[in-house]
Short mmCIF file of C-alpha atoms in Angstrom, two decimals:
data_model
loop_
_atom_site.label_atom_id
_atom_site.label_comp_id
_atom_site.label_asym_id
_atom_site.label_seq_id
_atom_site.Cartn_x
_atom_site.Cartn_y
_atom_site.Cartn_z
CA MET A 1 14.33 -35.46 85.38
CA GLY A 2 18.05 -34.83 85.24
CA CYS A 3 20.02 -31.62 85.49
CA ILE A 4 22.79 -30.89 83.06
CA ALA A 5 25.09 -29.97 85.90
CA LEU A 6 28.02 -30.78 88.13
CA THR A 7 28.18 -31.14 91.89
CA PHE A 8 30.02 -27.97 92.87
CA GLY A 9 32.26 -27.17 95.77
CA CYS A 10 33.97 -23.90 96.62
CA ALA A 11 37.66 -23.19 96.99
CA GLU A 12 39.72 -20.02 97.40
CA PRO A 13 40.10 -18.82 93.83
CA PRO A 14 43.47 -17.76 92.43
CA ASP A 15 43.83 -14.30 90.87
CA GLU A 16 42.63 -15.32 87.36
CA THR A 17 39.64 -17.12 88.79
CA GLN A 18 38.80 -14.11 90.93
CA GLU A 19 38.83 -11.87 87.85
CA ILE A 20 36.48 -14.23 86.03
CA VAL A 21 34.08 -14.24 88.98
CA GLY A 22 34.26 -10.44 89.20
CA ASN A 23 33.58 -10.05 85.49
CA LEU A 24 30.58 -12.37 85.70
CA VAL A 25 29.10 -10.41 88.57
CA LYS A 26 29.55 -7.19 86.59
CA ALA A 27 27.89 -8.86 83.59
CA GLY A 28 24.79 -9.55 85.66
CA PHE A 29 25.27 -13.13 86.87
CA PRO A 30 24.06 -13.64 90.48
CA ALA A 31 26.90 -14.53 92.83
CA ASP A 32 25.08 -17.64 94.02
CA ASP A 33 24.99 -19.01 90.46
CA ILE A 34 28.76 -18.71 89.99
CA HIS A 35 30.72 -21.75 91.12
CA THR A 36 34.39 -22.69 91.12
CA VAL A 37 35.54 -26.29 90.84
CA GLU A 38 39.23 -27.10 90.83
CA GLY A 39 40.12 -23.63 89.60
CA ARG A 40 37.43 -23.53 86.90
CA VAL A 41 34.46 -21.18 86.95
CA TYR A 42 30.94 -22.28 85.94
CA VAL A 43 27.58 -20.55 85.55
CA GLY A 44 24.20 -22.20 84.99
CA ARG A 45 25.69 -25.37 86.53
CA ASP A 46 27.14 -26.62 83.22
CA ALA A 47 28.78 -23.75 81.35
CA GLU A 48 32.46 -23.09 81.99
CA VAL A 49 33.65 -19.50 81.54
CA THR A 50 37.25 -18.71 80.63
CA LEU A 51 38.98 -15.44 81.41
CA ALA A 52 38.75 -14.31 77.78
CA ALA A 53 35.04 -15.16 77.64
CA SER A 54 34.31 -13.27 80.86
CA ARG A 55 36.10 -10.19 79.53
CA GLU A 56 34.08 -10.32 76.30
CA MET A 57 30.87 -10.36 78.35
CA LEU A 58 31.74 -6.90 79.62
CA GLU A 59 31.99 -5.49 76.11
CA ALA A 60 29.01 -3.69 74.60
CA GLY A 61 26.78 -6.20 72.90
CA ASP A 62 24.14 -5.85 70.19
CA THR A 63 21.24 -5.50 72.58
CA THR A 64 18.81 -4.84 69.76
CA ARG A 65 18.88 -8.56 69.04
CA GLU A 66 16.07 -9.59 71.10
CA GLN A 67 15.88 -18.81 73.84
CA TYR A 68 19.04 -16.55 74.90
CA ARG A 69 22.64 -16.01 73.98
CA THR A 70 25.80 -14.56 75.47
CA THR A 71 27.65 -11.64 73.95
CA ASN A 72 30.24 -14.23 72.95
CA LEU A 73 29.63 -15.75 69.53
CA VAL A 74 31.59 -17.84 67.03
CA SER A 75 33.26 -15.92 64.21
CA THR A 76 31.84 -16.30 60.72
CA SER A 77 35.40 -16.97 59.56
CA LEU A 78 35.07 -20.47 61.02
CA THR A 79 33.59 -22.58 58.27
CA LYS A 80 33.83 -26.02 59.85
CA ILE A 81 33.67 -26.99 63.52
CA CYS A 82 34.87 -30.52 64.19
CA VAL A 83 34.23 -32.64 67.27
CA ASN A 84 36.75 -35.21 68.47
CA GLY A 85 34.82 -38.02 70.12
CA SER A 86 37.45 -40.74 69.75
CA THR A 87 36.62 -42.22 73.17
CA PHE A 88 32.87 -42.40 72.50
CA THR A 89 31.58 -45.91 71.83
CA GLY A 90 28.19 -47.64 71.59
CA ALA A 91 25.19 -45.46 72.39
CA PHE A 92 27.45 -42.49 73.15
CA SER A 93 29.08 -42.70 69.71
CA THR A 94 25.69 -42.94 68.00
CA ALA A 95 24.36 -40.02 70.03
CA LEU A 96 27.39 -37.89 69.20
CA ASP A 97 26.88 -38.50 65.47
CA LEU A 98 23.21 -37.53 65.79
CA ALA A 99 23.99 -34.39 67.79
CA ILE A 100 26.53 -33.25 65.20
CA GLN A 101 23.97 -33.96 62.47
CA ASN A 102 21.49 -31.69 64.27
CA TYR A 103 23.78 -28.76 63.55
CA ASP A 104 25.25 -29.85 60.23
CA GLU A 105 21.90 -30.34 58.49
CA LEU A 106 21.00 -26.68 59.04
CA PRO A 107 22.22 -23.97 56.62
CA LEU A 108 24.55 -22.29 59.11
CA THR A 109 27.72 -20.27 58.61
CA PHE A 110 29.64 -23.30 59.85
CA ALA A 111 29.47 -26.97 59.02
CA MET A 112 29.94 -29.48 61.83
CA ALA A 113 31.64 -32.86 61.51
CA ARG A 114 33.17 -35.57 63.63
CA THR A 115 36.88 -36.22 63.40
CA PRO A 116 38.70 -37.45 61.48
CA SER A 117 37.61 -34.85 58.94
CA THR A 118 39.38 -32.46 56.59
CA GLY A 119 39.15 -28.68 56.59
CA CYS A 120 38.42 -28.22 60.30
CA SER A 121 38.56 -24.55 61.38
CA PHE A 122 38.34 -25.52 65.06
CA THR A 123 38.09 -28.80 66.94
CA ILE A 124 36.06 -29.37 70.12
CA ASN A 125 37.24 -32.23 72.28
CA ALA A 126 34.43 -34.46 73.62
CA VAL A 127 35.12 -36.55 76.72
CA ILE A 128 33.10 -38.80 79.00
CA ASP A 129 33.10 -38.50 82.81
CA PRO A 130 31.83 -41.80 84.22
CA ASN A 131 30.82 -40.13 87.49
CA MET A 132 28.57 -37.48 85.94
CA ASN A 133 24.88 -37.56 85.07
CA GLY A 134 24.58 -34.66 82.65
CA GLY A 135 27.13 -32.54 80.85
CA VAL A 136 29.45 -29.55 81.02
CA ALA A 137 30.74 -27.13 78.39
CA GLY A 138 31.63 -23.45 78.12
CA PHE A 139 31.07 -20.27 76.14
CA PRO A 140 32.99 -19.00 73.08
CA SER A 141 35.93 -16.63 73.33
CA ASN A 142 38.10 -14.88 70.75
CA GLY A 143 35.65 -15.94 68.05
CA ASN A 144 36.20 -19.64 68.72
CA PRO A 145 33.85 -22.16 70.33
CA PHE A 146 34.65 -23.46 73.78
CA GLY A 147 37.16 -26.24 73.34
CA GLN A 148 35.63 -29.12 75.30
CA ILE A 149 32.35 -30.78 76.18
CA THR A 150 32.16 -33.29 79.01
CA ILE A 151 29.32 -35.82 78.90
CA GLY A 152 28.25 -37.88 81.90
CA GLY A 153 28.73 -41.63 81.65
CA GLN A 154 25.67 -42.17 83.84
CA LEU A 155 23.49 -41.03 80.93
CA SER A 156 23.73 -44.61 79.65
CA GLN A 157 20.66 -45.37 81.77
CA TYR A 158 18.49 -43.19 79.49
CA GLY A 159 19.33 -44.31 75.95
CA VAL A 160 20.51 -42.68 72.73
CA ASP A 161 17.89 -39.90 72.42
CA VAL A 162 18.62 -38.42 75.85
CA ILE A 163 22.38 -38.64 75.31
CA GLU A 164 21.91 -36.93 71.93
CA HIS A 165 19.89 -34.21 73.70
CA VAL A 166 22.62 -33.56 76.28
CA ILE A 167 25.42 -33.49 73.69
CA THR A 168 23.42 -31.12 71.46
CA HIS A 169 22.75 -28.93 74.52
CA GLU A 170 26.43 -28.75 75.47
CA LEU A 171 27.46 -27.99 71.88
CA GLY A 172 24.92 -25.16 72.06
CA HIS A 173 26.85 -23.64 74.93
CA THR A 174 30.12 -23.88 72.98
CA VAL A 175 28.67 -21.66 70.24
CA GLY A 176 27.15 -19.10 72.63
CA PHE A 177 23.71 -20.26 73.78
CA ARG A 178 22.56 -19.81 77.34
CA HIS A 179 19.81 -21.75 79.03
CA SER A 180 16.37 -20.89 77.69
CA ASP A 181 15.07 -20.87 81.26
CA TYR A 182 18.10 -19.05 82.68
CA TYR A 183 15.81 -16.67 84.60
CA ASN A 184 14.09 -19.52 86.49
CA ARG A 185 15.76 -22.90 86.48
CA GLY A 186 12.78 -24.24 88.34
CA ILE A 187 10.86 -24.40 85.04
CA SER A 188 12.80 -27.42 83.78
CA CYS A 189 14.60 -28.53 86.92
CA GLY A 190 11.80 -28.29 89.50
CA SER A 191 13.91 -26.01 91.66
CA GLY A 192 16.55 -23.33 91.25
CA GLY A 193 16.69 -19.60 90.75
CA ASN A 194 17.81 -16.96 88.29
CA GLU A 195 21.19 -17.40 86.55
CA GLY A 196 21.43 -13.68 85.77
CA ASP A 197 20.44 -11.27 83.01
CA ALA A 198 21.48 -7.61 82.83
CA GLY A 199 21.00 -7.62 79.06
CA ILE A 200 24.66 -8.46 78.54
CA GLY A 201 25.25 -12.08 79.37
CA ALA A 202 21.74 -13.21 78.43
CA ILE A 203 20.40 -11.49 75.33
CA HIS A 204 17.02 -12.55 74.05
CA ILE A 205 17.01 -13.80 70.44
CA PRO A 206 14.30 -12.36 68.17
CA GLY A 207 11.52 -14.67 67.13
CA THR A 208 11.87 -16.99 70.11
CA PRO A 209 9.63 -17.11 73.21
CA THR A 210 10.56 -14.89 76.13
CA THR A 211 9.16 -17.46 78.53
CA ALA A 212 10.37 -21.05 78.80
CA THR A 213 8.29 -24.20 79.16
CA VAL A 214 9.19 -27.79 79.85
CA GLY A 215 10.35 -29.55 76.70
CA ALA A 216 10.18 -26.42 74.54
CA SER A 217 13.91 -26.10 73.94
CA ILE A 218 16.99 -28.28 73.88
CA MET A 219 18.65 -25.46 75.82
CA ASN A 220 16.44 -25.84 78.91
CA SER A 221 18.61 -26.24 82.01
CA CYS A 222 17.47 -29.78 82.82
CA PHE A 223 16.46 -32.73 80.70
CA ARG A 224 13.72 -35.35 80.95
CA SER A 225 13.92 -39.08 80.34
CA VAL A 226 11.61 -38.63 77.32
CA GLU A 227 13.75 -36.18 75.33
CA THR A 228 13.94 -36.82 71.57
CA GLY A 229 17.35 -35.25 71.05
CA GLU A 230 16.03 -33.01 68.26
CA PHE A 231 15.88 -29.22 67.98
CA THR A 232 12.53 -27.57 68.53
CA SER A 233 11.26 -24.86 66.20
CA SER A 234 12.45 -22.13 68.57
CA ASP A 235 15.91 -23.72 68.74
CA ILE A 236 16.13 -23.59 64.94
CA THR A 237 14.91 -19.98 64.93
CA ALA A 238 17.64 -19.11 67.42
CA LEU A 239 20.37 -20.81 65.39
CA ASN A 240 19.18 -19.16 62.20
CA ASP A 241 19.17 -15.74 63.84
CA LEU A 242 22.78 -16.06 64.99
CA TYR A 243 24.38 -18.29 62.41
CA ALA A 244 22.18 -18.69 59.35
CA SER A 245 24.13 -18.66 56.11
CA ALA A 246 23.30 -15.68 53.95
CA ALA A 247 19.85 -16.09 52.49
CA VAL A 248 19.44 -17.52 49.04
CA CYS A 249 16.14 -16.37 47.61
CA LYS A 250 14.37 -18.50 45.03
CA GLY A 251 11.24 -18.53 42.94
CA GLN A 252 9.45 -19.74 39.85
CA THR A 253 7.34 -17.83 37.34
CA PRO A 254 3.78 -19.17 36.86
CA GLN A 255 3.57 -22.29 34.75
CA GLY A 256 1.32 -21.54 31.80
CA ALA A 257 0.91 -17.90 32.80
CA THR A 258 4.40 -16.38 32.69
CA ALA A 259 4.40 -12.78 31.43
CA TRP A 260 6.44 -13.39 28.27
CA GLN A 261 6.73 -10.50 25.80
CA GLN A 262 7.45 -10.71 22.08
CA TYR A 263 10.97 -9.89 20.94
CA SER A 264 11.46 -10.22 17.16
CA ALA A 265 10.18 -13.15 15.12
CA ASP A 266 12.14 -15.78 17.01
CA GLY A 267 12.41 -14.36 20.49
CA ILE A 268 10.56 -13.57 23.69
CA TYR A 269 11.67 -11.90 26.89
CA LEU A 270 10.62 -11.80 30.52
CA ASP A 271 11.19 -9.40 33.39
CA VAL A 272 11.44 -11.46 36.56
CA ASN A 273 10.36 -9.68 39.75
CA THR A 274 12.45 -10.62 42.78
CA ALA A 275 11.51 -7.65 44.98
CA GLY A 276 10.12 -9.98 47.62
CA CYS A 277 13.66 -11.11 48.42
CA GLY A 278 14.41 -7.76 50.02
CA PHE A 279 17.95 -7.37 48.68
CA SER A 280 19.43 -3.89 49.12
CA THR A 281 22.23 -4.57 46.64
CA THR A 282 22.16 -6.50 43.37
CA PRO A 283 22.59 -10.24 43.97
CA LEU A 284 23.80 -12.87 41.54
CA PHE A 285 21.02 -14.59 39.61
CA PHE A 286 21.03 -18.22 38.47
CA THR A 287 18.30 -19.82 36.38
CA SER A 288 16.93 -22.90 34.69
CA ILE A 289 13.96 -23.22 32.35
CA GLY A 290 11.04 -25.53 32.95
CA GLY A 291 8.22 -26.66 30.69
CA VAL A 292 6.68 -29.63 28.92
CA SER A 293 8.26 -29.33 25.48
CA GLY A 294 10.82 -27.53 23.35
CA GLN A 295 12.91 -25.79 26.00
CA TRP A 296 15.94 -28.05 25.43
CA GLU A 297 16.31 -26.51 21.96
CA SER A 298 15.96 -22.89 23.11
CA SER A 299 18.80 -20.60 24.12
CA GLY A 300 19.09 -17.69 26.51
CA ALA A 301 17.45 -18.93 29.74
CA THR A 302 20.69 -18.63 31.71
CA ALA A 303 21.72 -15.28 30.20
CA ILE A 304 21.04 -12.49 32.71
CA TYR A 305 20.18 -8.93 31.62
CA ASN A 306 19.45 -5.78 33.66
CA PRO A 307 20.11 -7.30 37.10
CA SER A 308 19.06 -5.15 40.05
CA PRO A 309 18.11 -5.68 43.70
CA THR A 310 14.52 -6.27 42.57
CA GLY A 311 14.83 -8.41 39.46
CA PHE A 312 16.38 -9.26 36.11
CA ARG A 313 15.46 -9.98 32.47
CA VAL A 314 15.95 -13.04 30.26
CA TYR A 315 15.53 -13.37 26.48
CA LEU A 316 14.75 -16.72 24.87
CA LYS A 317 15.49 -17.65 21.28
CA PHE A 318 13.45 -20.35 19.53
CA PRO A 319 12.13 -20.51 15.93
CA GLY A 320 8.68 -18.95 15.67
CA ILE A 321 8.18 -18.57 19.42
CA THR A 322 5.40 -16.33 20.76
CA PRO A 323 4.22 -15.64 24.31
CA ALA A 324 1.05 -17.63 23.61
CA ARG A 325 2.99 -20.69 22.43
CA ALA A 326 5.45 -20.40 25.30
CA ASN A 327 2.60 -20.53 27.83
CA THR A 328 -0.15 -22.59 26.20
CA GLU A 329 1.77 -25.09 24.12
CA PHE A 330 5.07 -25.35 26.01
CA SER A 331 4.28 -24.08 29.53
CA TRP A 332 7.71 -22.45 29.70
CA HIS A 333 8.64 -20.84 33.00
CA ILE A 334 11.79 -19.68 34.73
CA ASN A 335 13.20 -21.20 37.92
CA TRP A 336 15.49 -18.70 39.60
CA GLN A 337 17.65 -18.21 42.62
CA ALA A 338 19.37 -15.09 43.90
CA ALA A 339 22.43 -15.14 46.13
CA PRO A 340 24.62 -12.35 47.51
CA ASN A 341 27.91 -11.88 45.70
CA ASN A 342 31.20 -12.88 47.33
CA LEU A 343 29.72 -15.33 49.82
CA ARG A 344 32.29 -17.44 51.62
CA GLN A 345 30.41 -20.14 53.48
CA PRO A 346 30.76 -23.91 53.89
CA THR A 347 27.74 -24.75 51.75
CA LEU A 348 27.85 -21.90 49.23
CA CYS A 349 30.57 -19.74 47.72
CA THR A 350 29.74 -17.16 45.06
CA GLY A 351 31.47 -14.71 42.79
CA GLN A 352 31.40 -12.72 39.58
CA THR A 353 34.15 -11.98 37.09
CA SER A 354 34.86 -8.32 36.33
CA GLN A 355 32.24 -6.67 34.14
CA GLY A 356 34.07 -5.22 31.14
CA ALA A 357 37.41 -6.61 32.27
CA THR A 358 36.99 -10.38 32.38
CA ASP A 359 40.12 -12.25 31.30
CA TRP A 360 38.67 -13.87 28.19
CA GLN A 361 41.09 -15.72 25.89
CA GLN A 362 40.61 -16.43 22.18
CA TYR A 363 39.60 -19.97 21.17
CA GLY A 364 39.33 -20.51 17.42
CA THR A 365 37.44 -18.03 15.24
CA ALA A 366 34.11 -18.26 17.03
CA GLY A 367 35.05 -18.94 20.62
CA ILE A 368 36.58 -17.58 23.78
CA TYR A 369 37.39 -19.21 27.09
CA LEU A 370 37.89 -18.17 30.69
CA ASP A 371 39.61 -19.72 33.70
CA VAL A 372 37.61 -18.74 36.77
CA ASP A 373 39.57 -18.50 40.03
CA THR A 374 37.60 -19.69 43.07
CA ALA A 375 40.57 -20.23 45.41
CA GLY A 376 39.11 -17.74 47.87
CA CYS A 377 36.38 -20.24 48.71
CA GLY A 378 38.89 -22.43 50.51
CA PHE A 379 37.51 -25.76 49.32
CA SER A 380 39.78 -28.75 49.96
CA THR A 381 37.88 -30.97 47.51
CA THR A 382 36.34 -30.13 44.15
CA PRO A 383 32.87 -28.59 44.58
CA LEU A 384 30.04 -28.45 42.05
CA PHE A 385 29.99 -25.28 39.95
CA PHE A 386 26.87 -23.53 38.61
CA THR A 387 26.96 -20.49 36.36
CA SER A 388 25.07 -17.84 34.44
CA ILE A 389 26.32 -15.24 31.98
CA GLY A 390 25.77 -11.52 32.39
CA GLY A 391 26.23 -8.66 29.97
CA VAL A 392 24.47 -5.95 28.02
CA SER A 393 24.06 -7.66 24.64
CA GLY A 394 24.38 -10.87 22.69
CA GLN A 395 24.75 -13.42 25.48
CA TRP A 396 21.29 -14.91 24.91
CA GLU A 397 22.53 -16.22 21.55
CA SER A 398 25.80 -17.65 22.88
CA SER A 399 26.36 -21.20 24.10
CA GLY A 400 28.66 -22.74 26.66
CA ALA A 401 28.33 -20.56 29.75
CA THR A 402 26.91 -23.40 31.86
CA ALA A 403 29.33 -26.06 30.54
CA ILE A 404 32.00 -26.72 33.17
CA TYR A 405 35.54 -27.79 32.24
CA ASN A 406 38.58 -28.61 34.40
CA PRO A 407 36.84 -28.25 37.78
CA SER A 408 39.14 -28.26 40.80
CA PRO A 409 39.04 -27.00 44.42
CA THR A 410 40.35 -23.66 43.14
CA GLY A 411 38.45 -23.03 39.92
CA PHE A 412 37.06 -24.11 36.56
CA ARG A 413 36.98 -23.16 32.88
CA VAL A 414 34.15 -22.16 30.53
CA TYR A 415 34.17 -21.85 26.74
CA LEU A 416 31.71 -19.58 24.92
CA LYS A 417 30.64 -19.97 21.30
CA PHE A 418 29.38 -16.95 19.35
CA PRO A 419 30.03 -15.95 15.70
CA GLY A 420 33.07 -13.68 15.41
CA ILE A 421 33.56 -13.28 19.13
CA THR A 422 36.84 -11.92 20.50
CA PRO A 423 37.94 -11.07 24.04
CA ALA A 424 37.82 -7.37 23.14
CA ARG A 425 34.24 -7.57 21.87
CA ALA A 426 33.16 -9.69 24.84
CA ASN A 427 34.40 -7.04 27.26
CA THR A 428 34.06 -3.72 25.46
CA GLU A 429 30.98 -4.23 23.29
CA PHE A 430 29.03 -6.83 25.27
CA GLY A 431 30.26 -6.55 28.88
CA TRP A 432 30.14 -10.33 29.20
CA HIS A 433 31.02 -11.79 32.59
CA ILE A 434 30.40 -15.01 34.51
CA ASN A 435 28.32 -15.29 37.66
CA TRP A 436 29.25 -18.44 39.57
CA GLN A 437 28.43 -20.40 42.65
CA ALA A 438 30.19 -23.38 44.18
CA ALA A 439 28.65 -25.92 46.55
CA PRO A 440 30.01 -29.17 47.99
CA ASN A 441 28.87 -32.36 46.30
CA ASN A 442 26.41 -34.68 48.04
CA LEU A 443 25.00 -32.09 50.43
CA ARG A 444 21.89 -33.31 52.21
CA ARG A 445 20.33 -30.34 53.95
CA PRO A 446 16.71 -29.25 54.23
CA THR A 447 17.30 -26.16 52.08
CA LEU A 448 20.00 -27.44 49.72
CA CYS A 449 20.69 -30.83 48.20
CA THR A 450 23.40 -31.41 45.61
CA GLY A 451 24.70 -34.22 43.45
CA GLN A 452 26.54 -35.25 40.33
CA THR A 453 25.90 -38.13 37.95
CA SER A 454 28.73 -40.59 37.38
CA GLN A 455 31.51 -39.24 35.20
CA GLY A 456 31.91 -41.67 32.32
CA ALA A 457 29.03 -43.83 33.50
CA THR A 458 25.96 -41.58 33.39
CA ASP A 459 22.80 -43.41 32.34
CA TRP A 460 22.23 -41.49 29.10
CA GLN A 461 19.48 -42.77 26.77
CA GLN A 462 19.20 -42.16 23.03
CA TYR A 463 16.67 -39.58 21.85
CA GLY A 464 16.47 -39.18 18.08
CA ALA A 465 19.52 -38.82 15.88
CA ALA A 466 20.96 -35.79 17.68
CA GLY A 467 19.81 -36.12 21.24
CA ILE A 468 20.17 -38.01 24.51
CA TYR A 469 18.23 -37.77 27.75
CA LEU A 470 18.78 -38.58 31.39
CA ASP A 471 16.51 -39.19 34.38
CA VAL A 472 18.27 -37.80 37.45
CA ASN A 473 17.43 -39.48 40.75
CA THR A 474 17.30 -37.09 43.72
CA ALA A 475 15.34 -39.34 46.09
CA GLY A 476 18.20 -39.25 48.59
CA CYS A 477 17.40 -35.61 49.30
CA GLY A 478 14.19 -36.64 51.08
CA PHE A 479 12.05 -33.82 49.72
CA SER A 480 8.31 -34.13 50.30
CA ALA A 481 7.49 -31.38 47.79
CA THR A 482 9.03 -30.65 44.40
CA PRO A 483 12.07 -28.38 44.77
CA LEU A 484 13.57 -26.09 42.15
CA TYR A 485 16.36 -27.74 40.18
CA PHE A 486 19.46 -26.01 38.80
CA THR A 487 22.07 -27.73 36.66
CA SER A 488 25.32 -27.49 34.76
CA ILE A 489 26.99 -30.00 32.45
CA GLY A 490 30.50 -31.28 33.03
CA GLY A 491 32.83 -33.22 30.78
CA SER A 492 36.07 -33.14 28.87
CA GLY A 493 34.87 -32.15 25.40
CA GLY A 494 31.99 -30.90 23.32
CA GLN A 495 29.55 -29.79 26.00
CA TRP A 496 30.03 -26.09 25.26
CA GLU A 497 28.37 -26.66 21.87
CA SER A 498 25.44 -28.66 23.26
CA SER A 499 22.07 -27.32 24.38
CA GLY A 500 19.48 -28.46 26.89
CA ALA A 501 21.48 -29.21 30.02
CA THR A 502 19.71 -26.49 32.01
CA ALA A 503 16.20 -27.29 30.69
CA ILE A 504 14.22 -29.15 33.36
CA TYR A 505 11.52 -31.71 32.52
CA TYR A 506 9.24 -33.73 34.79
CA PRO A 507 10.43 -32.28 38.11
CA SER A 508 9.24 -34.15 41.19
CA PRO A 509 10.36 -34.58 44.81
CA THR A 510 12.53 -37.50 43.69
CA GLY A 511 14.06 -36.32 40.43
CA PHE A 512 13.87 -34.69 37.01
CA ARG A 513 14.79 -35.27 33.36
CA ILE A 514 17.00 -33.36 30.95
CA TYR A 515 17.50 -33.70 27.20
CA VAL A 516 20.81 -32.71 25.59
CA LYS A 517 21.08 -31.83 21.89
CA TYR A 518 24.34 -32.31 20.00
CA ALA A 519 24.95 -33.43 16.41
CA GLY A 520 25.33 -37.20 16.20
CA ILE A 521 25.50 -37.75 19.95
CA THR A 522 25.04 -41.23 21.43
CA PRO A 523 25.13 -42.42 25.07
CA ALA A 524 28.41 -44.23 24.37
CA GLN A 525 30.02 -41.10 22.93
CA ALA A 526 28.69 -38.95 25.77
CA ASN A 527 30.29 -41.24 28.35
CA ASN A 528 33.39 -42.66 26.70
CA GLU A 529 34.57 -39.80 24.51
CA PHE A 530 33.24 -36.75 26.34
CA GLY A 531 32.70 -37.85 29.94
CA TRP A 532 29.48 -35.85 30.09
CA HIS A 533 27.72 -35.73 33.43
CA ILE A 534 25.19 -33.50 35.17
CA ASN A 535 25.88 -31.39 38.25
CA TRP A 536 22.65 -30.53 40.05
CA SER A 537 21.36 -28.65 43.04
CA ALA A 538 17.87 -28.69 44.49
CA ARG A 539 16.36 -25.93 46.63
#
């Protein structure tokens, strides 16, 4: 068993050090657990406390938030924390990559990456001390993580998993986590006392155990030689409580038993109940349509009506459709996701153009277009864009809202086709607006996986005289169960007049198929002339 700790000595502290010590005592840390080494102050044997951090510990914290955390947390304005481990080699380099992955694969308010990397909001410096057997870090201050982790070179005797464990542990301190056994270090270390509580410097996190056990948390004070380096379930609960990205709620109506209602001779509609999501304000809704036949030739599945905190309505248009046919013959159902508006997070950015005042521009006699500004997301590379169209009338019979043109880090364009449409009608009569979300390409996270087929080289296959299809491979996501798939179609021409790109066939844990309908289309034309490709996300 090893302790994640330093060998401490005492020295006469200078004035700043004395203030830190005094603040820690006021915050409830026992005097015998506060140590000074070369002018630096540590608690819990491995967590350095700066003057700013000690002052923040005296501020009133949110004590209703029942693992353990300090009052010091990382600001949600930080979207990417980078770690500079340029001196790490061999097992230490591998372990650092794995520790960073532990955090980055979770849907947190911040991404984590190793330098060199672009878009870093803050960089933590990682160093190795050859004389140490454990690690040292510190707590956040001023909304930033602690700026350095020190990892003991003597950990080489244990192997990659233990080194990964210690690095993950020390990174935990930098974002505000205390030891899970702070109240009795003897639980994981075999000896040691209470590091201090007082409900200020050690706040219990809801949903996690109030008592620690050996091996139950990566934030235990001391490590064993058999550590795996991975988060436990309570560690993940703790991270989600403090730093989970805003919840995206998802669902699917029953296949073969969706509550379709008749709407005219060629239409049906559906009220989708999302009350279980618990939204208090109206989120943005995004959809795709699943089934076994016909849905690629329908329209309306991504047109949102009557959105509210508890649901929305869609209308589908298809010749001769009835609720019975939709369920029994076609097995049509709606895949949906709901996300808060105006999210600004590393893995998801959302927005909505102004209802009744969207900046539509005329395009021919039966079209309008819109340049959507997403600069506020702060992407440095072009993300994947997914859309739906909202309004009070007509949008279920339009086409083009999920066809993405001119994507860039700061926005994209959509064209809409509808007989006689003008910008004035779109705003004043119909209230048309675009709901959008942007996510980085090639995400591989447990709750979100994204991808894009090759622009100009997508493996389209011919389907009849006016159709092509594509089998999309999502095996790299590693799903064990079938997720919900959401799509948009990108390209340089024609896709706004196509149909089918958001109709999902044959979904499985490793992929799905789509059919696209367009007069005279061939795979060669789709790739060479139009550059058609599919953007996809899986949840």
